[in-house]
Coordinates of C-alpha atoms in Angstrom, one line a residue:
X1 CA -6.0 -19.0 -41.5
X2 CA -9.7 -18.2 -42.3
X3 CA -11.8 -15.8 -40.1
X4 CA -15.4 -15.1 -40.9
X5 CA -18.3 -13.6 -39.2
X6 CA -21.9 -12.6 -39.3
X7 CA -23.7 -9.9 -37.9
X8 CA -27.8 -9.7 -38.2
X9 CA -30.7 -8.3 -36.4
X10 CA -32.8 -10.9 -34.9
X11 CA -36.5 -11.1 -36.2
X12 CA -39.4 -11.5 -34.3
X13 CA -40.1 -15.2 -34.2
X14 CA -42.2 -17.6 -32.5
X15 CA -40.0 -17.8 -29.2
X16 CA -40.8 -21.6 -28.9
X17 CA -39.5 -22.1 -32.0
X18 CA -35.7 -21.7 -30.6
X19 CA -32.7 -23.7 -31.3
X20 CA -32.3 -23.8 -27.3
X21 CA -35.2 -25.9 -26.6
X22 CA -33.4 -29.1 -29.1
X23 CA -30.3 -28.2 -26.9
X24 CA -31.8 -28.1 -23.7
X25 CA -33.7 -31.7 -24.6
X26 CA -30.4 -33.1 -24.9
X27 CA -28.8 -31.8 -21.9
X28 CA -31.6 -32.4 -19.5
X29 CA -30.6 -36.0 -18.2
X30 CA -27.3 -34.8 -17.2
X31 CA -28.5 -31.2 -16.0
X32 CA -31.2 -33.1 -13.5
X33 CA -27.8 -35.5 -12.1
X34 CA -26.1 -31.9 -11.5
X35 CA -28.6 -30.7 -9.7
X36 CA -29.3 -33.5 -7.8
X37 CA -25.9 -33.6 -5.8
X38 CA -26.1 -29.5 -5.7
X39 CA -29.0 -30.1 -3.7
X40 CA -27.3 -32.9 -1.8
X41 CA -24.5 -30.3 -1.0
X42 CA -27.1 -27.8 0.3
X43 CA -28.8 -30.0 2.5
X44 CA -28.4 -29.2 6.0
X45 CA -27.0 -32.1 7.0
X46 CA -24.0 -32.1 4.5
X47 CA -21.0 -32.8 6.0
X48 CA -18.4 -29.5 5.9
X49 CA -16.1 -27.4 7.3
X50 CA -14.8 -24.2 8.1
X51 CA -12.0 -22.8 5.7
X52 CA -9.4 -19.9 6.2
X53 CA -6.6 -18.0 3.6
X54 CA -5.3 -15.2 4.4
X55 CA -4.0 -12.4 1.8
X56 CA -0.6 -11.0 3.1
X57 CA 1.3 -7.8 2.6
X58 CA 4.3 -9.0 2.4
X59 CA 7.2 -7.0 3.9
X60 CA 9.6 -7.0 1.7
X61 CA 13.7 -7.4 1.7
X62 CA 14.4 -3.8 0.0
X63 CA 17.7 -5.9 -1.6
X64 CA 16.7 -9.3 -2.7
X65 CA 19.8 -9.8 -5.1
X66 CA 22.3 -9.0 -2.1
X67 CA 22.8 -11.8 0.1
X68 CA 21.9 -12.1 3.7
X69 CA 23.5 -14.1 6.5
X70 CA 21.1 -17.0 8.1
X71 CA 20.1 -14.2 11.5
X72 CA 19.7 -11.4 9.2
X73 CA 17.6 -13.7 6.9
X74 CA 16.1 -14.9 9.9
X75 CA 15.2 -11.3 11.5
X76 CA 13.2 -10.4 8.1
X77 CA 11.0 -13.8 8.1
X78 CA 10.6 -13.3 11.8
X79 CA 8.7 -10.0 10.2
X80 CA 5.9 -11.8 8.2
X81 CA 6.0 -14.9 10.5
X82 CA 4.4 -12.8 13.4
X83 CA 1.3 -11.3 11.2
X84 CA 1.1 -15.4 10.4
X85 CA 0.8 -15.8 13.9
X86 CA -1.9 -13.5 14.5
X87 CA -4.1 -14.0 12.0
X88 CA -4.1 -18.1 12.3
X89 CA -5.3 -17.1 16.5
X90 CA -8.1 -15.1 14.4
X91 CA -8.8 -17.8 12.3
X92 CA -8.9 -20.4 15.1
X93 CA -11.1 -18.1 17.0
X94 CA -13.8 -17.9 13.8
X95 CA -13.9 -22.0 14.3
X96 CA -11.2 -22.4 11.2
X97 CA -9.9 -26.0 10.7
X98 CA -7.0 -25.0 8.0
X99 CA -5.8 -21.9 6.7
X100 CA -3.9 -21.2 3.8
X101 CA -1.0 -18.4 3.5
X102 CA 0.3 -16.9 0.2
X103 CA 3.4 -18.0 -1.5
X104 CA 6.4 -16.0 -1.3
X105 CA 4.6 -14.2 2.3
X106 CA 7.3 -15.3 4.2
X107 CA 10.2 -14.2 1.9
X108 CA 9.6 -11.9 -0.7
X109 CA 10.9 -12.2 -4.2
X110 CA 13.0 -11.2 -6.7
X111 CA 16.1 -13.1 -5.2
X112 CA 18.7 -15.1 -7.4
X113 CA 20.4 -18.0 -6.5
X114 CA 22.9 -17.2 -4.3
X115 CA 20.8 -14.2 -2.3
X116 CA 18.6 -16.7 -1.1
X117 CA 20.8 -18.6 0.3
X118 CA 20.3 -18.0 3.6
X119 CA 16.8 -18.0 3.7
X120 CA 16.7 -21.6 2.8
X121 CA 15.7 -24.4 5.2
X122 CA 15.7 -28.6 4.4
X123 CA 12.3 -29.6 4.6
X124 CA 12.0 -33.4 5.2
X125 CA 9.7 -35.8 3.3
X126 CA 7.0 -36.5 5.1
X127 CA 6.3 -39.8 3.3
X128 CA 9.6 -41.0 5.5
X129 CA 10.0 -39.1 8.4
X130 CA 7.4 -38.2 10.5
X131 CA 7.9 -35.1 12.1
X132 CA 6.9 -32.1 14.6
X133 CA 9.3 -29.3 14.9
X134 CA 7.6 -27.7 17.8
X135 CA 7.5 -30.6 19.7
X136 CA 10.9 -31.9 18.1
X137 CA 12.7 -28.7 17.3
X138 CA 16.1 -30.1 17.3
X139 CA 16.0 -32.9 15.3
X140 CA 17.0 -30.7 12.3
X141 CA 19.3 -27.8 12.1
X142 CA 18.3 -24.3 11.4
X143 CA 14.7 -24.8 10.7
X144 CA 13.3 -22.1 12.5
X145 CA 10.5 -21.0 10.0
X146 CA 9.4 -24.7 10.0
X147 CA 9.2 -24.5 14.0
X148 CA 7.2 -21.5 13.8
X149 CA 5.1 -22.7 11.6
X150 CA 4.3 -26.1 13.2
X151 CA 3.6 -24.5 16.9
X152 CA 1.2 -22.2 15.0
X153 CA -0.9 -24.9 13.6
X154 CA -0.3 -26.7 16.9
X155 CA -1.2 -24.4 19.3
X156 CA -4.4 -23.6 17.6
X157 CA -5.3 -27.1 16.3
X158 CA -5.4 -26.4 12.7
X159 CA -4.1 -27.6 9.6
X160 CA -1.8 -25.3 7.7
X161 CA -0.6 -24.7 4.9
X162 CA 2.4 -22.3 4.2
X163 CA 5.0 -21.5 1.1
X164 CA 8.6 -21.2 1.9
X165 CA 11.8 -21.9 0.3
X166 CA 13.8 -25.0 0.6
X167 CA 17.1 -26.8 -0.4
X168 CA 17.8 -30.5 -0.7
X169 CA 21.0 -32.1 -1.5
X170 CA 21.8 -33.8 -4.3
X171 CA 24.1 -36.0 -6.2
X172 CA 25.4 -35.1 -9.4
X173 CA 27.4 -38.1 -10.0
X174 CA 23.5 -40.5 -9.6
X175 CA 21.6 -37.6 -10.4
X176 CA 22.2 -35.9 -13.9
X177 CA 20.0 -32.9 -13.3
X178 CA 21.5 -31.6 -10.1
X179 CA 22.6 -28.1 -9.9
X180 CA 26.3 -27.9 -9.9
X181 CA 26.2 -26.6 -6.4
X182 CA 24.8 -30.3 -5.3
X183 CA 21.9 -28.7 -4.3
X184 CA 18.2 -28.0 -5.4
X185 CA 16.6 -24.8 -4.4
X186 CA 13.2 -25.4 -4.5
X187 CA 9.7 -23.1 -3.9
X188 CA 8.2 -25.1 -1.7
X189 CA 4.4 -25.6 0.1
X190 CA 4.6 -26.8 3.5
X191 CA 1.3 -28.8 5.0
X192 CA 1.0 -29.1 9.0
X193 CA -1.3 -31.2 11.1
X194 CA -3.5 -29.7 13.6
X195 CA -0.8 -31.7 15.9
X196 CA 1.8 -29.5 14.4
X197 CA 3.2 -32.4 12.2
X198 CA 4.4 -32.0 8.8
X199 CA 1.9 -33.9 6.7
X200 CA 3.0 -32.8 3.2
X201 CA 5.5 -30.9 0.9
X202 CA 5.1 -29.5 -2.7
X203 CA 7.6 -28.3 -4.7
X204 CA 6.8 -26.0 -7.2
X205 CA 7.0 -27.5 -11.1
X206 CA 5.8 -24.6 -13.0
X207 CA 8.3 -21.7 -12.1
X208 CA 7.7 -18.2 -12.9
X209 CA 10.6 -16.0 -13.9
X210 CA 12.4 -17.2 -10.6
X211 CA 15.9 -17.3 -10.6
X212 CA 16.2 -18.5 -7.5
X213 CA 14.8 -21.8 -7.8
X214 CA 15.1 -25.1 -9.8
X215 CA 12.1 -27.0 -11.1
X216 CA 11.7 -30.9 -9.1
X217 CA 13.5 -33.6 -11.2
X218 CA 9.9 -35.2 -11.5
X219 CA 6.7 -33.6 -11.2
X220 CA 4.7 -34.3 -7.6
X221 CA 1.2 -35.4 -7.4
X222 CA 1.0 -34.0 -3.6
X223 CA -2.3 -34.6 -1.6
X224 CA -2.8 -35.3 2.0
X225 CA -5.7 -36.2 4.4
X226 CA -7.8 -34.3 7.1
X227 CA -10.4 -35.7 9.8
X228 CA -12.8 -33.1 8.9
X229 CA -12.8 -33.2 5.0
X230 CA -10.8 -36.0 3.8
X231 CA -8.2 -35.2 0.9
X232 CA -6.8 -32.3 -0.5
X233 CA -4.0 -32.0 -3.2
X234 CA -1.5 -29.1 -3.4
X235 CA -0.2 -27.0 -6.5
X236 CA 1.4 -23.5 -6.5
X237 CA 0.6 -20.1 -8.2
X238 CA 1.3 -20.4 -11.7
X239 CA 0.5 -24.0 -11.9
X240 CA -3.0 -23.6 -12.6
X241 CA -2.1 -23.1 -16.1
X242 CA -1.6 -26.4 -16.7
X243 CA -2.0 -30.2 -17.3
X244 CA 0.4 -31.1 -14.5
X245 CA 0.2 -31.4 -11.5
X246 CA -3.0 -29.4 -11.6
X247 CA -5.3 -31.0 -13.9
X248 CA -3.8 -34.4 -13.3
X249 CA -4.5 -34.2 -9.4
X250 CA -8.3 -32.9 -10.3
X251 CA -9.4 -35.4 -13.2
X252 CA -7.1 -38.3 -12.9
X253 CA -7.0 -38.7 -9.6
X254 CA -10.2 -37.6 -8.1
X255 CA -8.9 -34.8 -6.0
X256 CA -12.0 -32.1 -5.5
X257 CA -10.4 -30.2 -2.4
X258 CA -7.4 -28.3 -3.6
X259 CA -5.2 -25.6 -1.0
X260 CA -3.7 -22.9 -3.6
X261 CA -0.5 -20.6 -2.4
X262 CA -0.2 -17.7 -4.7
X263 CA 1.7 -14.7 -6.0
X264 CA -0.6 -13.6 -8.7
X265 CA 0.1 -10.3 -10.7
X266 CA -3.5 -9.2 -12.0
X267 CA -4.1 -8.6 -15.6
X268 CA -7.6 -7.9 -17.2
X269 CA -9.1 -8.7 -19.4
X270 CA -8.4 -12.2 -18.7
X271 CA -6.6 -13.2 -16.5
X272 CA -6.9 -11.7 -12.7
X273 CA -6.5 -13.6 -9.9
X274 CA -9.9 -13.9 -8.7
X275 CA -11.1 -14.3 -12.0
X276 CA -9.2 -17.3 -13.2
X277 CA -9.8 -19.1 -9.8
X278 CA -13.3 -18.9 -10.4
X279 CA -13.1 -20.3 -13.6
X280 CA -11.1 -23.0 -12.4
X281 CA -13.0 -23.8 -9.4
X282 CA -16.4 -23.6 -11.5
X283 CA -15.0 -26.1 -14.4
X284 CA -13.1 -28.6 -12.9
X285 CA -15.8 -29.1 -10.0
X286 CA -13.7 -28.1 -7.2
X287 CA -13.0 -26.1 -3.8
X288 CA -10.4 -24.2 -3.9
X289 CA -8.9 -22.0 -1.1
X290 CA -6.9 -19.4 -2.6
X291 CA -4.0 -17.2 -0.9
X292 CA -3.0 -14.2 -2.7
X293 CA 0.2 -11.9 -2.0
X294 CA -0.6 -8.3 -1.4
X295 CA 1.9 -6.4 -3.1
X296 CA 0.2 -3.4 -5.1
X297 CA 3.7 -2.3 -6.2
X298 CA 3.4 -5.5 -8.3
X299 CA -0.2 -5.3 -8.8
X300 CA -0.9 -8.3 -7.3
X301 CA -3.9 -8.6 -5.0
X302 CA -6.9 -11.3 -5.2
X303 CA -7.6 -14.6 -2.8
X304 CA -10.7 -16.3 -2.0
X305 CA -12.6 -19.5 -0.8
X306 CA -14.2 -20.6 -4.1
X307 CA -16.4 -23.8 -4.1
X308 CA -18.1 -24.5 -8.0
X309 CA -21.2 -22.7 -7.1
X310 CA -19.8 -19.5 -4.9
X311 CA -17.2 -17.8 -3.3
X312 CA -15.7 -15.5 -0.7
X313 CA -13.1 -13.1 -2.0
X314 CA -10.9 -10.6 -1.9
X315 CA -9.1 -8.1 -4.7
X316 CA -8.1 -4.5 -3.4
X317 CA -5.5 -2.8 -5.8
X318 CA -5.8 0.3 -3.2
X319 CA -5.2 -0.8 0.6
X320 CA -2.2 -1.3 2.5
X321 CA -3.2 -3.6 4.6
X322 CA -3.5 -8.0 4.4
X323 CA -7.4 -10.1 4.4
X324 CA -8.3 -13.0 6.3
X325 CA -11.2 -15.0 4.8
X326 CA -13.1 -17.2 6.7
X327 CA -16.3 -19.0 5.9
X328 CA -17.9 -23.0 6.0
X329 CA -17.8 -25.0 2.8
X330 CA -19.0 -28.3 1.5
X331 CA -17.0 -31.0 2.4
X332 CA -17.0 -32.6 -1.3
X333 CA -14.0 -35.4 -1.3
X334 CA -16.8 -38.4 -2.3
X335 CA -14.7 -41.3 -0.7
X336 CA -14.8 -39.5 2.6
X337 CA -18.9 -38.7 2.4
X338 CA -19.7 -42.0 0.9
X339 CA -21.8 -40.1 -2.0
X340 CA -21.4 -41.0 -5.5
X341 CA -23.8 -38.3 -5.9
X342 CA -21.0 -35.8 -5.7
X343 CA -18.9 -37.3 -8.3
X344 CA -18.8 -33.8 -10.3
X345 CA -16.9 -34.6 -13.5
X346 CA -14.4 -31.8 -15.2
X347 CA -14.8 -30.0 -17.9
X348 CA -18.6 -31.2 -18.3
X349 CA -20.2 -28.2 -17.4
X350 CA -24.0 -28.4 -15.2
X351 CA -26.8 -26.4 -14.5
X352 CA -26.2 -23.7 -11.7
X353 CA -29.9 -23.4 -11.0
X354 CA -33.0 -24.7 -11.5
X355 CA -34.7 -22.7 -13.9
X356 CA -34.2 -23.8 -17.9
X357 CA -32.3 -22.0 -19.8
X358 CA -34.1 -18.6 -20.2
X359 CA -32.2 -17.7 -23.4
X360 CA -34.7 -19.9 -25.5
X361 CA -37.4 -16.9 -25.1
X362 CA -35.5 -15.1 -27.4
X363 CA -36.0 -14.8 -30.8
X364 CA -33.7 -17.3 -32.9
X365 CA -34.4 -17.5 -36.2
X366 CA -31.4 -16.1 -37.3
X367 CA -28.9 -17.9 -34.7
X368 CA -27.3 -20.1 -37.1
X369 CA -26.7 -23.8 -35.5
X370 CA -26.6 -27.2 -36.6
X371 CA -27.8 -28.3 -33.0
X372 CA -24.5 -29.8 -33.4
X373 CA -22.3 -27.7 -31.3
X374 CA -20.8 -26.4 -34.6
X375 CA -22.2 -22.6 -36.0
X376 CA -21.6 -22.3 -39.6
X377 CA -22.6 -19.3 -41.9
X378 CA -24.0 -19.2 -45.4
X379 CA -21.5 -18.5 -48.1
X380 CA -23.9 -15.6 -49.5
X381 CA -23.4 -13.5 -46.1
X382 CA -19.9 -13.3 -46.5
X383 CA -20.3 -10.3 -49.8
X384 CA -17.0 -8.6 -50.9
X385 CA -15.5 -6.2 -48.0
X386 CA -18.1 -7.7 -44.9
X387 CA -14.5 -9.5 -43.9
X388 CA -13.4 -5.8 -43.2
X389 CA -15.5 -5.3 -40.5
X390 CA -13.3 -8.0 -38.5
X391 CA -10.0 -5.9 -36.6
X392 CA -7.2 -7.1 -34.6
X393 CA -6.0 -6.1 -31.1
X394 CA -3.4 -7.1 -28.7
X395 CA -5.2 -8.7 -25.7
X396 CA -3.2 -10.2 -23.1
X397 CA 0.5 -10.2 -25.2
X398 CA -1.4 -12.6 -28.0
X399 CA -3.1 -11.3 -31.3
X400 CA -6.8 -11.4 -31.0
X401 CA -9.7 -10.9 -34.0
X402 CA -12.3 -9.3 -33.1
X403 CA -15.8 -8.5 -34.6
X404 CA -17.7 -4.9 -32.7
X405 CA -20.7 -5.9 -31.3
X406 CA -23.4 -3.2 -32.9
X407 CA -26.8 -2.2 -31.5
X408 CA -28.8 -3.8 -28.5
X409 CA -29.2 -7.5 -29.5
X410 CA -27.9 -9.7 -32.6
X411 CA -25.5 -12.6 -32.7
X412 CA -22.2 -12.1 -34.1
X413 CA -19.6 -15.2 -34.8
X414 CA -16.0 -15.3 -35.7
X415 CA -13.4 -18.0 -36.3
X416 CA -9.6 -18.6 -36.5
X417 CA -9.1 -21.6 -37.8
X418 CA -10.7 -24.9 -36.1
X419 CA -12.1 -22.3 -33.3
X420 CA -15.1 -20.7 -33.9
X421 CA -17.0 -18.4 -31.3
X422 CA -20.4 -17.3 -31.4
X423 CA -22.3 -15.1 -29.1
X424 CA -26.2 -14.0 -29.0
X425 CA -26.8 -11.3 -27.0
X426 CA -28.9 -8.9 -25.6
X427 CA -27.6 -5.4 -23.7
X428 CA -29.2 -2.5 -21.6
X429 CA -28.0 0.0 -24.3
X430 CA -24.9 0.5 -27.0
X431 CA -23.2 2.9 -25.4
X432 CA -20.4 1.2 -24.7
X433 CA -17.9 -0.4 -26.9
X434 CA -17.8 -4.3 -27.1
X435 CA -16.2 -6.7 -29.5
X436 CA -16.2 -10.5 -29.6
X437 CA -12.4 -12.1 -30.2
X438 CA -11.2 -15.2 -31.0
X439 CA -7.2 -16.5 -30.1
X440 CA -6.1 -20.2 -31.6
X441 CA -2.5 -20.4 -30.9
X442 CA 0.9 -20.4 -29.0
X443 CA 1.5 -17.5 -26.4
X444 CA 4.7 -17.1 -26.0
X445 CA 4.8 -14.2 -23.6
X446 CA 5.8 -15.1 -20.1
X447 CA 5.6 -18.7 -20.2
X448 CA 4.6 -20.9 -23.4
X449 CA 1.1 -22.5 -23.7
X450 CA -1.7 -23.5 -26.6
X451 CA -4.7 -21.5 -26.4
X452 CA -7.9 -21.5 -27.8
X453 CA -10.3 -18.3 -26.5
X454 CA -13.8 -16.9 -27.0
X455 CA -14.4 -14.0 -25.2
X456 CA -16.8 -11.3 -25.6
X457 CA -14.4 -7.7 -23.8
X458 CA -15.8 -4.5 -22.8
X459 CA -13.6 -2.3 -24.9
X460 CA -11.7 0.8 -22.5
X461 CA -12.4 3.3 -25.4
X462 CA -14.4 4.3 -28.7
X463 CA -10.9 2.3 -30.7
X464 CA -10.5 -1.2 -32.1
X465 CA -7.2 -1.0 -30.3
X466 CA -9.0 -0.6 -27.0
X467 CA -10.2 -3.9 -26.8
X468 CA -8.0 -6.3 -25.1
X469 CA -7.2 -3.0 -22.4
X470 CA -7.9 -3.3 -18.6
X471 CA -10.6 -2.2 -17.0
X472 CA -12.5 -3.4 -13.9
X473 CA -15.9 -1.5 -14.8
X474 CA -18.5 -1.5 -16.9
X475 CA -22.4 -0.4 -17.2
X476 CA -23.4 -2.1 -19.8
X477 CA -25.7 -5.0 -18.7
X478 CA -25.8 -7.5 -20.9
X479 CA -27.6 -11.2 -21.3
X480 CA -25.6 -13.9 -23.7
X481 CA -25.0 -17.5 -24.5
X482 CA -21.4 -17.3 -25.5
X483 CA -20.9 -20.6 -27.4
X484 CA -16.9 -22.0 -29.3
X485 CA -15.7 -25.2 -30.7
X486 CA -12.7 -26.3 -29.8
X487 CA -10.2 -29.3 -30.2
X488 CA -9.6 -29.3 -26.4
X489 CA -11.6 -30.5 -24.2
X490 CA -10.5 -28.4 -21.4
X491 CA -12.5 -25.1 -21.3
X492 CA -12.7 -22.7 -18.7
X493 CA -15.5 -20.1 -18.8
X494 CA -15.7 -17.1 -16.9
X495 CA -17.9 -14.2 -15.8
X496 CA -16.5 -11.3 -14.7
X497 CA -18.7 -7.9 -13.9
X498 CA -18.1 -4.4 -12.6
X499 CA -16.1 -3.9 -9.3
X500 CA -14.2 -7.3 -9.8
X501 CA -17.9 -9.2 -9.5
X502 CA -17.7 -12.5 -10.2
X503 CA -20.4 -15.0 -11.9
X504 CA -21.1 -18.5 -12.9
X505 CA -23.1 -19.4 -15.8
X506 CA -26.5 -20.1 -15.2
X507 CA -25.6 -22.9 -17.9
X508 CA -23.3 -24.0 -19.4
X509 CA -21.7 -27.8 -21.4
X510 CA -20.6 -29.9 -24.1
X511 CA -23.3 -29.7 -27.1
X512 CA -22.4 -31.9 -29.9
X513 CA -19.2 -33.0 -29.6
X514 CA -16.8 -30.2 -29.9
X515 CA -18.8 -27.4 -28.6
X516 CA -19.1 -25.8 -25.1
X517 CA -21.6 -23.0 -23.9
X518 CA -22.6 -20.7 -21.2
X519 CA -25.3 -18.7 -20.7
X520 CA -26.3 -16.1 -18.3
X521 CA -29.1 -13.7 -17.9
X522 CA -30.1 -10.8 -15.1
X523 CA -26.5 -9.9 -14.3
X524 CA -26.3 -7.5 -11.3
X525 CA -23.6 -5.1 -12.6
X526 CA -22.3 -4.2 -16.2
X527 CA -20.1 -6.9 -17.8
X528 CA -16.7 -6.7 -18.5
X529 CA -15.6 -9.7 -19.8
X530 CA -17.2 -13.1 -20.7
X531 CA -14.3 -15.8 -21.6
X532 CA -14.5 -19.5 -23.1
X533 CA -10.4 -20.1 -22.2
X534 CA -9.8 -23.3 -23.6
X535 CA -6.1 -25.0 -22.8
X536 CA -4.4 -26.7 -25.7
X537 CA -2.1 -28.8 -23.2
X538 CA -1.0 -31.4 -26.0
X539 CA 0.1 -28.2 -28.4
X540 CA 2.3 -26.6 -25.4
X541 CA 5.5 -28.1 -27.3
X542 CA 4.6 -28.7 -30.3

């Protein structure tokens, strides 16, 4: 494994002799289709609706791994299920049409198997029964939590979406993966109609360190249908992270609305909870309305209503107390508008505005490029010892190289392996330490996935082993194209700034084949962390 970099002061040039003017050529047929259904979504007349999620402080069961009887169970639910009930009348009074509530906000965690037991309820399939429990609440034994939550959405005609935990029987004679109790246990998102129906159920495939529950025999492409929007598809928390169902839902099956329970443990640089549903939202073209836990024990805070161009959120690491977000989106599910306009397609990256790209004022000269997506060095930079310049650091549990950013403006690159990252930048002052790292591999730290990373860190101290530390502030303002090749095509970028800011790129795309950019200038507040997260989902087992 080969890493190289380069590090030069730019010279003054001819700014309309820049590399970004070929690049922005042969983008611009495909930027003007991006901005044309952006301003089809602003229009006044654009169909939308009005979104709620609501970020719970959970209260917790003090002993998770001793088991409760079904009325002691029952009296700690009743606990969260009452703040439920309150903030959906809020929501319902702000004009909300759906609301989403985090996973695990009725329960807690930390159970095992058997200490769940009787917080478990048998959630039918709504694809063959079709079911109210408030105005039915008999037809099933001990459901309680399902009645509550059913006259909730009913008696303030909204959809709803809530995370609970279910069993269903099984047979272990037919079925070879059932659990030698002859039961699944599953983590479970329950959808209600604003009649208080059950519309749809999504049990969790991607589990998280819980003991509690089993994964579905077969993974569940979950979506349902609403008067007001049309269709939304369902996933769970640490789902995101992958191809299926999440990816699956979004770019094989045209799903653009997406309702997101989570219990999200925040961990900068990288990987926050506001942060990565930002980058997901911007890539794959999507709304998604985000329900965060609030558990700062855990350090898990962060929820919002994220369409690809904006969002409402919230991250508090501080309060006590739980967040309802309300605000109108964009209805963007195409077959319900009739608009092939809004066809955005993952992973293609567009134009958030309509300025060009302002980056091409800058002076290039020295911004090696092929104009093919591919940045390549001359062997006479690399002299005897330059390679020492490069460092490693632990970002995130995986091994990073890194190269130090040095002085106000340049343009550094730096590669492991097939992955090379380049950045060209331009900062208020040096004042602060920043490094550019690459990661092409297997983490294997809570959970087992193929990445490939460009991402340009503000460093927490004066140390190489600094970078890859958390921080939520910076003062450093910086403007940069961050640009990577990659043998994925699914890349995430992100912006994140001071005080848990968050930013799109003003652009960003595929440029000759196997390389993706973003830019973004006139930031607001210093940056801490720029990202090109690319997901190897073929590598996961390899």
């Amino acid at each position: 494994m080969a890493f190289v970099f380069s590090v030069q002061r730019q010279p003054q040039t001819d700014p309309h002799e820049s590399v970004f003017l070929l690049i922005m050529a042969r983008m611009l047929d495909r930027l003007v289709l991006c901005l044309s259904g952006l301003q089809l979504i602003l229009a006044a007349d654009h169909p939308s609706y009005v979104a709620a999620v609501y970020e719970h402080r959970v209260l917790l069961n003090p002993n998770p791994r001793v088991p409760l009887d079904r009325r002691s169970a029952l009296e700690h639910m009743k606990q969260n299920l009452r703040v439920f009930e309150e903030q959906t009348a809020l929501a319902a009074q702000q004009g909300a049409q759906i609301i989403v509530f985090p996973e695990d906000a009725i329960h807690g965690f930390n159970f095992t198997r058997a200490s769940i037991a009787g917080y478990l309820e048998t959630v039918p399939d709504p694809q063959k029964v079709t079911w109210s429990p408030c105005a039915d609440p008999l037809r099933f034994p001990d459901t309680e939590v399902l009645h509550s939550l059913s006259c909730m959405a009913r008696n303030n005609s909204l959809f709803l979406v809530a995370n609970m935990p279910s069993r269903q029987s099984c047979n272990r004679t037919s079925d070879p993966r059932c659990p030698e109790d002859s039961q699944y246990q599953f983590n479970t998102n329950v959808v209600f109609s604003d009649q208080g129906i059950i519309v749809a159920r999504y049990h969790k495939q991607n589990l998280y360190f819980e003991a509690a529950f089993d994964a579905p025999p077969e993974c569940e492409y979950v979506t349902f249908t609403t008067p007001f929007a049309g269709r939304f598809g369902v996933f769970t928390c640490f789902d995101i992270l992958f191809r299926d169902p999440a990816v699956t839902l979004v770019k094989e099956m045209g799903i653009r609305q997406i309702v997101y329970p989570t219990a999200w443990m925040n961990q900068l640089p990288l990987m926050a909870a506001v942060q990565f549903q930002r980058s997901f939202s911007h890539a794959t073209g999507i709304t998604l309305l985000a329900a965060n836990v609030r558990a700062a024990e855990y350090g898990i805070t962060g929820s919002g209503i994220f369409t690809p161009w904006d969002s409402l959120i919230h991250h508090d690491t501080e309060g006590n107390s739980g967040k309802l977000l309300v605000r109108r989106v964009p209805v963007l599910d195409p077959s319900f508008i009739g608009d092939d306009r809004l066809k955005l397609v993952p992973f293609s990256g567009y134009q958030n505005s309509k300025e060009p790209e302002k980056m091409h004022v800058w002076p290039t000269s020295s911004f090696n490029s092929n104009h093919d997506g591919k940045y390549c060095q001359k062997d006479s930079e690399y002299a005897e010892g330059t390679s020492s310049t490069t460092f490693n650091s632990i970002m995130m549990y995986d091994n990073f190289t890194l190269v130090p950013l040095q002085g106000t403006e340049g343009n550094i690159s730096i590669c492991s392996g097939s992955v090379c990252c380049h950045l060209l930048f331009r900062r208020s002052d040096a004042r602060e330490f920043y490094a550019l790292g690459v990661f092409n591999g297997l983490h294997v730290v809570h959970g087992t996935f193929y990445l490939e990373i460009c991402a340009l860190v503000r460093c927490t101290g004066e140390h190489h082993n600094s970078c890859g530390g958390e921080t939520e502030h910076a003062q450093t303002l910086v403007d940069f194209r961050l640009a990577g090749t990659f043998t994925t095509t699914h890349v995430f970028p992100g912006i994140l700034g001071s005080g848990m800011t968050l930013d799109v790129p003003d652009h960003s795309g595929w440029e000759g084949g196997n390389g993706f950019y973003m830019s973004r200038t006139g930031m607001s507040a210093g940056l801490v962390t720029a990202v090109l997260y690319g997901r190897h989902y073929e590598k996961d087992n390899v």
